[in-house]
Structure formats: structure tokens, C-alpha cells
PDB file of C-alpha atoms in Angstrom:
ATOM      1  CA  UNK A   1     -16.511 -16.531  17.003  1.00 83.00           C
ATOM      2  CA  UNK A   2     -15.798 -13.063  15.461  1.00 87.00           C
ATOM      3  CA  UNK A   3     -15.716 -11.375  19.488  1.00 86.00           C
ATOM      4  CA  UNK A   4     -13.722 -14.286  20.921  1.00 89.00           C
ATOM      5  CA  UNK A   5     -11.223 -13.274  17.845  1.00 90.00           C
ATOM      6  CA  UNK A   6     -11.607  -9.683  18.099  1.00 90.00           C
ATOM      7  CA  UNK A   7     -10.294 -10.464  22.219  1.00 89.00           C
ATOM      8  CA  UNK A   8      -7.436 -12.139  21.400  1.00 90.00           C
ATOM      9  CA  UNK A   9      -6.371  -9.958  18.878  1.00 89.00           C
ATOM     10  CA  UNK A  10      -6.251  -7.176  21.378  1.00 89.00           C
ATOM     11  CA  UNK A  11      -4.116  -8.996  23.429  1.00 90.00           C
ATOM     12  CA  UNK A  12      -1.565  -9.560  20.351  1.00 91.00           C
ATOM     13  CA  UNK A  13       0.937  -6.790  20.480  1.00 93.00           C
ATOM     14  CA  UNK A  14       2.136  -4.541  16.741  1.00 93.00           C
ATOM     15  CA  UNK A  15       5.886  -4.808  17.348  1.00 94.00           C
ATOM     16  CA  UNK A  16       6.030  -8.253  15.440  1.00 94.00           C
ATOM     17  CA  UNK A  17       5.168  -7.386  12.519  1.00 95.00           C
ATOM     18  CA  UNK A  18       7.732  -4.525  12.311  1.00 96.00           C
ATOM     19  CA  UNK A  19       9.849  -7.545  12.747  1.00 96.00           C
ATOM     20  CA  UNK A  20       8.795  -9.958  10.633  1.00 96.00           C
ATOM     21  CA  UNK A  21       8.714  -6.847   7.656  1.00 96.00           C
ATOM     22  CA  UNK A  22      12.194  -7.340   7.454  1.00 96.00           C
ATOM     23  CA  UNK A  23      12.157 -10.800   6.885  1.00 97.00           C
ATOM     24  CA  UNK A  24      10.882 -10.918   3.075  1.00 96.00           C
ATOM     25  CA  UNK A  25      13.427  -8.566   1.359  1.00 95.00           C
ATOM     26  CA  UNK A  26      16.352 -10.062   3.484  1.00 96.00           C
ATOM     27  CA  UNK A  27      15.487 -13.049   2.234  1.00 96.00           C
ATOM     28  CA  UNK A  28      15.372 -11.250  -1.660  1.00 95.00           C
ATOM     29  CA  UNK A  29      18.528 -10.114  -1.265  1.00 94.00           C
ATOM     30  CA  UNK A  30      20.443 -13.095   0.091  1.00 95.00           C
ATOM     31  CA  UNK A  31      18.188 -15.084  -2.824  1.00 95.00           C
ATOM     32  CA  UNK A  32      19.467 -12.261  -4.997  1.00 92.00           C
ATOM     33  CA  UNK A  33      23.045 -12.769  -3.986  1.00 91.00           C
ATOM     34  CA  UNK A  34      23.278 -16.391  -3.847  1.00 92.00           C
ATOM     35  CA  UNK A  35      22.070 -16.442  -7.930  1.00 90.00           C
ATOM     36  CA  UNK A  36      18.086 -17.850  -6.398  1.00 92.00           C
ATOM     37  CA  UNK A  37      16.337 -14.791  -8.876  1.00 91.00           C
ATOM     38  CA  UNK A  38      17.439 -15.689 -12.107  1.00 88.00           C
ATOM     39  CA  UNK A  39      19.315 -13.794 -14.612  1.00 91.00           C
ATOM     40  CA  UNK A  40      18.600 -10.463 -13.433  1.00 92.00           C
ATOM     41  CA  UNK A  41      18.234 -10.415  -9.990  1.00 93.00           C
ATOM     42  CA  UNK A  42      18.443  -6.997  -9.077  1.00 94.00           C
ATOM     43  CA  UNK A  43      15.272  -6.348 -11.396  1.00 93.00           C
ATOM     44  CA  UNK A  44      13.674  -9.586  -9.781  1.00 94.00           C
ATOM     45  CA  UNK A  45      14.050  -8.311  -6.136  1.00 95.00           C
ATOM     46  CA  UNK A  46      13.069  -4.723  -7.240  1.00 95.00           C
ATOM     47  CA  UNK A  47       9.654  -6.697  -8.662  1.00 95.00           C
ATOM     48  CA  UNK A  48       9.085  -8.695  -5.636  1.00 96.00           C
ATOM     49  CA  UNK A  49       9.711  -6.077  -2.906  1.00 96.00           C
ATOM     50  CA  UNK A  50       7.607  -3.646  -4.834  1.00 96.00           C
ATOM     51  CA  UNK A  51       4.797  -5.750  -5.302  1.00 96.00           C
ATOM     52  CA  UNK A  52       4.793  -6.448  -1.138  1.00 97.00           C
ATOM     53  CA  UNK A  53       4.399  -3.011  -0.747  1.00 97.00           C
ATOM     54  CA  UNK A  54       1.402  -3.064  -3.162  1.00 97.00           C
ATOM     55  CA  UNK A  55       0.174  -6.192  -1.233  1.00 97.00           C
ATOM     56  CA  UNK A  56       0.258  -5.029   2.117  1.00 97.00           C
ATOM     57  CA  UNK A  57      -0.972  -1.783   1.125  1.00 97.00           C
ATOM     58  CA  UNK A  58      -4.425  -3.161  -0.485  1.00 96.00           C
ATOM     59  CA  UNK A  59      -4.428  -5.127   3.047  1.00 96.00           C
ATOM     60  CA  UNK A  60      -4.139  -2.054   5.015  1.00 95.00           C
ATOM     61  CA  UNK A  61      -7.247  -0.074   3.404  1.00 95.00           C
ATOM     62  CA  UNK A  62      -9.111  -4.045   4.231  1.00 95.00           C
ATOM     63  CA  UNK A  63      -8.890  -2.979   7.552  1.00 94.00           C
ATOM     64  CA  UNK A  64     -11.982  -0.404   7.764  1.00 91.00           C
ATOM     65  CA  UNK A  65     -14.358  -3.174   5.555  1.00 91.00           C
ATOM     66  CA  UNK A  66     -13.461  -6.192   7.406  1.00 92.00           C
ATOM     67  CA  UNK A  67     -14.652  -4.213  10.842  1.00 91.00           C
ATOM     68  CA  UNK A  68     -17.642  -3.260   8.887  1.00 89.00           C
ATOM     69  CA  UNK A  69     -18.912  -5.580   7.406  1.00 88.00           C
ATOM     70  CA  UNK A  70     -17.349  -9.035   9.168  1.00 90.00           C
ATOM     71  CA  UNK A  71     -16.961  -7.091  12.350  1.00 92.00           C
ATOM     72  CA  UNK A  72     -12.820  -8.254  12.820  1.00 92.00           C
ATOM     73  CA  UNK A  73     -11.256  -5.611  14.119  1.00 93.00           C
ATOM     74  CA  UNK A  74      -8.050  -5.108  13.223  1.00 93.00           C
ATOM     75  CA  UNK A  75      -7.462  -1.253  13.472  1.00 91.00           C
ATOM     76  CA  UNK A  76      -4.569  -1.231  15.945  1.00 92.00           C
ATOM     77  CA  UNK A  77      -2.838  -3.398  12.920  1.00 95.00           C
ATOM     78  CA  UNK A  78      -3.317  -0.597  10.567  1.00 94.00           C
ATOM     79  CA  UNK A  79      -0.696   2.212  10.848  1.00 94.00           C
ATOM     80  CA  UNK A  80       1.723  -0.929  11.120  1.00 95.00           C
ATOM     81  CA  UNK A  81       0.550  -2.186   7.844  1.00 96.00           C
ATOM     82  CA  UNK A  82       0.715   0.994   6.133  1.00 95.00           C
ATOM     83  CA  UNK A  83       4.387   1.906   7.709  1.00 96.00           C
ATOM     84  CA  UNK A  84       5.424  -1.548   6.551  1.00 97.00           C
ATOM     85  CA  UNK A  85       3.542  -1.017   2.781  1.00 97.00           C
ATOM     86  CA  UNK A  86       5.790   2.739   2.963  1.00 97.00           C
ATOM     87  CA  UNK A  87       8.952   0.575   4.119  1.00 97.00           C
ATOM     88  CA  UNK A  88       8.342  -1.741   0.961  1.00 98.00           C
ATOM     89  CA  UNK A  89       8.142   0.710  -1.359  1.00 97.00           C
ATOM     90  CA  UNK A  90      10.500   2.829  -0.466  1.00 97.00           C
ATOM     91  CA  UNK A  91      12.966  -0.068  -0.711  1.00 97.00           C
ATOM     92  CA  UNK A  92      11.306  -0.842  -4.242  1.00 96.00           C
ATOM     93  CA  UNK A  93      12.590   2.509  -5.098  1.00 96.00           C
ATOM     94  CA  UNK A  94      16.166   2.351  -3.238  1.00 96.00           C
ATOM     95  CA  UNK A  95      16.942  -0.797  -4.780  1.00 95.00           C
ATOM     96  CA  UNK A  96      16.265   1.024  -8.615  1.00 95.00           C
ATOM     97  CA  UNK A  97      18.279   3.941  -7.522  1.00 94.00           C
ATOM     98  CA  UNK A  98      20.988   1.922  -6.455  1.00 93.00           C
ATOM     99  CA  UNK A  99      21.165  -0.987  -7.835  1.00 89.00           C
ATOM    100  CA  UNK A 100      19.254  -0.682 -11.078  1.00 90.00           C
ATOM    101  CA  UNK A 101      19.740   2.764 -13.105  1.00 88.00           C
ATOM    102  CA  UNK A 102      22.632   3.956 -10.170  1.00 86.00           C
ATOM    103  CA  UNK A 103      23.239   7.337 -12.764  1.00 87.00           C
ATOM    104  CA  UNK A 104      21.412  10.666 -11.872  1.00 84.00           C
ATOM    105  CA  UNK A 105      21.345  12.004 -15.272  1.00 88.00           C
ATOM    106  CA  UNK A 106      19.313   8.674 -16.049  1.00 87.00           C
ATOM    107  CA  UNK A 107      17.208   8.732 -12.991  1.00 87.00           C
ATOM    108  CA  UNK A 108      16.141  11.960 -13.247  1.00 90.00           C
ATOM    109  CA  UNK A 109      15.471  11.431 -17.359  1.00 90.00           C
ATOM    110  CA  UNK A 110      13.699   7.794 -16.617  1.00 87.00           C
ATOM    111  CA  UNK A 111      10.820   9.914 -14.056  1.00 88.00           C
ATOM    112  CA  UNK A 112      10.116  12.226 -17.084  1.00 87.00           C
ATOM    113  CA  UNK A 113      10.533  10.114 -20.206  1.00 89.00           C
ATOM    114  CA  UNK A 114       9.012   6.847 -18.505  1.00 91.00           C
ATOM    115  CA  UNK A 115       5.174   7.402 -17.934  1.00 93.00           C
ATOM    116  CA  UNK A 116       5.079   4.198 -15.853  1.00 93.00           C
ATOM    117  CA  UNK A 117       7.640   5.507 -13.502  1.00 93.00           C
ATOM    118  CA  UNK A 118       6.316   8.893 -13.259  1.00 95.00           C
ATOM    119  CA  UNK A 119       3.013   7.450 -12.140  1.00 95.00           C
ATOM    120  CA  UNK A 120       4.990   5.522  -9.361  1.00 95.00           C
ATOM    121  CA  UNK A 121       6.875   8.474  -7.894  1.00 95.00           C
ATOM    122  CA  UNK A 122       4.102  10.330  -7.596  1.00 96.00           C
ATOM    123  CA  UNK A 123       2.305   7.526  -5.699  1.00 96.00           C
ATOM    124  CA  UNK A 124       5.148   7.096  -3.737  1.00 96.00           C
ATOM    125  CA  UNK A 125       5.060  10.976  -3.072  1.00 96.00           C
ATOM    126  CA  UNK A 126       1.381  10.673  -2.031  1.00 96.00           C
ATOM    127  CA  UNK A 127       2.555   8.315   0.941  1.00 96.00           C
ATOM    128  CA  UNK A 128       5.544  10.281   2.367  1.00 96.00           C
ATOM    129  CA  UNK A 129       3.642  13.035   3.999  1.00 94.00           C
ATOM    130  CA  UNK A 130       1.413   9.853   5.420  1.00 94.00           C
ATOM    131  CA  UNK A 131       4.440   8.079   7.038  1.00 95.00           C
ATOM    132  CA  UNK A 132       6.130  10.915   8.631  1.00 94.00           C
ATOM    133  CA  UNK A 133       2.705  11.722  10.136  1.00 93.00           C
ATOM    134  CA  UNK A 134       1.907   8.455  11.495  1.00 90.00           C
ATOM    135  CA  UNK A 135       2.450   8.699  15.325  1.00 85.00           C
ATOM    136  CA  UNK A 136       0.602   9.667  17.610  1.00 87.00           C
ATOM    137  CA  UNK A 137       1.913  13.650  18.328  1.00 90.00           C
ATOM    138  CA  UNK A 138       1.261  14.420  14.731  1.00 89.00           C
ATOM    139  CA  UNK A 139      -2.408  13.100  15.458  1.00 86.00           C
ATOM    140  CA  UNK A 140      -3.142  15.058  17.970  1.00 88.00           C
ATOM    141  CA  UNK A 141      -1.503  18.129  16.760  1.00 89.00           C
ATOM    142  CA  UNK A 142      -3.337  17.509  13.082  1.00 87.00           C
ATOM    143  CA  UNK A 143      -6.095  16.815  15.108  1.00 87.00           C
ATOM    144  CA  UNK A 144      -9.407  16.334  12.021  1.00 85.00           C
ATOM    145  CA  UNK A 145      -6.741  17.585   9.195  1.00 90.00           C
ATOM    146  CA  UNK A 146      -4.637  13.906  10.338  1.00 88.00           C
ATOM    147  CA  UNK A 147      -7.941  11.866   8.282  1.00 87.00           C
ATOM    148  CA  UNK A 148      -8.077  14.160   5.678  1.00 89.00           C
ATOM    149  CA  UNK A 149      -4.453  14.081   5.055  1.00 90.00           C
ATOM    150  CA  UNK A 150      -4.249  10.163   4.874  1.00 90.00           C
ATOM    151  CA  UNK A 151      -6.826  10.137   2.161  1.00 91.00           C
ATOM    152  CA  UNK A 152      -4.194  10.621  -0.040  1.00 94.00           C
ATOM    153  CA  UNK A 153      -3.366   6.845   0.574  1.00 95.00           C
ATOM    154  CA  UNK A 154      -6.935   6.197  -1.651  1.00 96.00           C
ATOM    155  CA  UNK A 155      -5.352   7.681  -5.431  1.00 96.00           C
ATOM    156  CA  UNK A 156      -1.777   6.218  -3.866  1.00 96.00           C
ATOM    157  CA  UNK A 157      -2.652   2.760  -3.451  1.00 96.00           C
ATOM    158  CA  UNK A 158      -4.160   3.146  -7.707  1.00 96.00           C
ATOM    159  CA  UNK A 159      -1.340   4.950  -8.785  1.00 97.00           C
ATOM    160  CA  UNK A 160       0.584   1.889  -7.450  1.00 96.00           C
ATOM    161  CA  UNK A 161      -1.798  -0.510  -9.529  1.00 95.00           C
ATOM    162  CA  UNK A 162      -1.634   1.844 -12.724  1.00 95.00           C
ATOM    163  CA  UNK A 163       2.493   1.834 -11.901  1.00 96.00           C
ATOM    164  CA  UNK A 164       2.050  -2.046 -11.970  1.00 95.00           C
ATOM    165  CA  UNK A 165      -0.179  -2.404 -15.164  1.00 94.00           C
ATOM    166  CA  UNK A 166       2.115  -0.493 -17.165  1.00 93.00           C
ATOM    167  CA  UNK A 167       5.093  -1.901 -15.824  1.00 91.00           C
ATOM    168  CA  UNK A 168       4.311  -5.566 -17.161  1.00 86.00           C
ATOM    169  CA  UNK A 169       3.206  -3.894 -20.894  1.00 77.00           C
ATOM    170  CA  UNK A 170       0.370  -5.143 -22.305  1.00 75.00           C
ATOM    171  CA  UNK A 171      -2.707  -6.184 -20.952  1.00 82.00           C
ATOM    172  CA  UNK A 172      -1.410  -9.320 -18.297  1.00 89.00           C
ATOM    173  CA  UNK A 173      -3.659 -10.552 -15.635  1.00 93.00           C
ATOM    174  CA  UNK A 174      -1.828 -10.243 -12.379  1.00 94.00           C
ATOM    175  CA  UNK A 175      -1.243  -6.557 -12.867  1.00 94.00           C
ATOM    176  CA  UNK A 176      -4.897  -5.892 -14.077  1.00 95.00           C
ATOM    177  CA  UNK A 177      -5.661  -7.846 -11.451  1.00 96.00           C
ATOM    178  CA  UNK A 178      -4.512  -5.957  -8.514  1.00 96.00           C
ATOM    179  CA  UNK A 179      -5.527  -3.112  -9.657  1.00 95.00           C
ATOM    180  CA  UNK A 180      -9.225  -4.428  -9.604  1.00 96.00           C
ATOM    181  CA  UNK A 181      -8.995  -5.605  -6.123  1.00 95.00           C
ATOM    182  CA  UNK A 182      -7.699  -1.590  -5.283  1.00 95.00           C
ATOM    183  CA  UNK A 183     -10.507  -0.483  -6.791  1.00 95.00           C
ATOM    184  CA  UNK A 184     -13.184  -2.500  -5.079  1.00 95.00           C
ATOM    185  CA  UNK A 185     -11.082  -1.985  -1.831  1.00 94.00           C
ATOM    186  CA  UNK A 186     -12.175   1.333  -2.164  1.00 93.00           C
ATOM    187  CA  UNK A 187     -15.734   1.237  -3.880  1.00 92.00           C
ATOM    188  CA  UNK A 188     -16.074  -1.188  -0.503  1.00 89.00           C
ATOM    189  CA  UNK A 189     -14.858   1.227   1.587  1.00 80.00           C
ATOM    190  CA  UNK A 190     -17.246   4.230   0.137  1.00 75.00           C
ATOM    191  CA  UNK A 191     -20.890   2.577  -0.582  1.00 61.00           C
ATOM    192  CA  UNK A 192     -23.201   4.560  -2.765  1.00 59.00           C
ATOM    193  CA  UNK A 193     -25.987   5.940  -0.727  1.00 58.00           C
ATOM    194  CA  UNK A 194     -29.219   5.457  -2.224  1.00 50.00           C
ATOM    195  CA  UNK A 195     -31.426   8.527  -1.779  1.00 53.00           C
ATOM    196  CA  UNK A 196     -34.722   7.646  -0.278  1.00 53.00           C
ATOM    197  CA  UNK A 197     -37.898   8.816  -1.880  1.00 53.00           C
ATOM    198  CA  UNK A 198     -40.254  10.173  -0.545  1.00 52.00           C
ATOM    199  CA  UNK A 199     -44.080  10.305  -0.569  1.00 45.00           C
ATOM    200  CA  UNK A 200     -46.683  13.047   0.327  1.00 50.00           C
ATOM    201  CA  UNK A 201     -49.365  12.159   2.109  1.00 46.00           C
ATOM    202  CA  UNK A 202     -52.461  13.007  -0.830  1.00 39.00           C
TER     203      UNK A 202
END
């Protein structure tokens, strides 16, 4: 089942889901426009586009245990998902530039003063260096430095569930939630080896 999946997978190309990322925040903003998000709508599209990025970030680091342990492979999917997770997020951030704060001054006062903001930006900074590195002349001229730079996506992906958590205030499921899941994503991704003992021979 798995191997019959895993071959038709391979035959599915990685240029429709670039597509199809720009379907969910169109649809935000023409929700946001049209009065669909309630009484604030520019905070409610900032929410929703932000948490995407969260969402299809977690999915992206599910790539690496799903081969592993399931055996799906679905690691030609995986710079796509993380490019898409940057695009997200980086729109999260446009739309509180622009359409939130829109002052400097208060911009630049809101990523010292605000704790839960500072902990996004500097998630968000984590992933920049990741997304302009992600094709395929930057891997070969990185060469081994290209995995050890895109660890950084491991403390980006819980500063975005910290960034989340704090966000809502107070202790609220969904947030706390996510934030598990990161986690385990990554305890899942890095299992504890279990030294073996050993025994001399009396």
C-alpha cells in the first residue's frame, strides 16, 4: 500500500502547491474585504494567515518521521512546504506592518516592548537565511554547511508556538496545543539512544 503510494507520489509534480498557497490568504483578504472576519478583520486575517504558516511548518518537519517510521515518502514535498510556511509568515508579518500598526516609531517600539512579538521576529529571522538558501545552487555550493544551516528551522518552528501561546494570553488550548505537537515533531524526529550495556565475559 505504502510503495504503490510512495510511486504515485513521485509521479505528482511540486508546482501545485506553490499554486494552491495562494489560494488561502486570497481568500482572507477578499473575506476580509467583503466584512466575512468580523469586527476586526485585519487582525482576523493577520491570525489566520499566521497560524497557516505555523501549520504547514509543523507539516514540513512531518516529513523526515513519516518516511521513517510509516515509510511515505514525501521529501520532494518538503522545501515546497517550508517555502510556502516562509511565504505565510512573512505575509503574517506584512499584513501587521501594513495594515495593523502601519507607524515605524510603533513598529519598531512594539518588537522591543512586546515580548510576544519579539519572540516572533526572531523566529521569523531564524527562517530567512533558510528560504533564500533553498535551491538547489546554494546546496551544492553549502554543500554539508546547507543541513546544518536549516537546523535553525528546529528553535524557529517553537519560537512560532511560544509567539502563539503568548499571543492568545493566558493559558488557552489551541495555542498550548500546537506548541505540543512542535515539540513532539521534534522529540520524533531526534529519538533518545539508549546506551547498550555491556557484559564481561567472568
Amino acid at each position: 500500500m505504502i510503495d504503490a503510494l510512495n510511486r504515485a507520489l513521485r509521479k505528482v509534480p511540486t508546482w501545485p502547491l506553490y499554486l494552491a498557497a495562494l489560494l488561502p490568504p486570497a481568500w482572507y483578504f477578499y473575506a476580509a474585504v467583503t466584512g466575512r472576519l468580523g469586527i476586526d478583520p485585519v487582525k482576523a486575517m493577520e491570525h489566520k494567515i499566521g497560524l497557516l504558516g505555523l501549520q504547514i511548518l509543523i507539516a514540513s518537519l512531518c516529513v523526515t518521521p513519516l518516511r521513517k517510521y510509516l515509510g511515505l515518502n514525501l521529501l520532494k514535498f518538503r522545501r515546497a512546504l517550508g517555502l510556502i510556511a516562509f511565504f505565510y509568515i512573512a505575509l503574517h508579518l506584512l499584513v501587521w506592518i501594513v495594515l495593523d500598526v502601519q507607524i515605524p516609531s510603533q513598529i519598531i517600539a512594539d518588537i522591543y516592548k512586546r515580548p510576544y512579538i519579539t519572540i516572533g521576529m526572531a523566529g521569523f529571522a531564524l527562517m530567512i537565511p533558510l528560504a533564500a538558501t533553498s535551491y538547489n545552487a546554494a546546496i551544492r555550493k553549502l554543500g554539508k554547511n546547507w543541513r546544518r544551516l536549516h537546523k535553525l528551522v528546529y528553535p524557529a518552528v517553537l519560537l512560532g508556538g511560544v509567539h502563539f501561546v503568548m499571543l492568545r494570553k493566558g493559558w488557552q488550548i489551541e495555542p498550548l496545543a500546537y506548541l505540543l505537537i512542535a515539540v513532539l515533531v521534534l522529540l520524533v524526529r531526534f529519538p533518545r539512544k539508549v546506551p547498550q550495556k555491556r557484559f564481561r565475559m567472568s
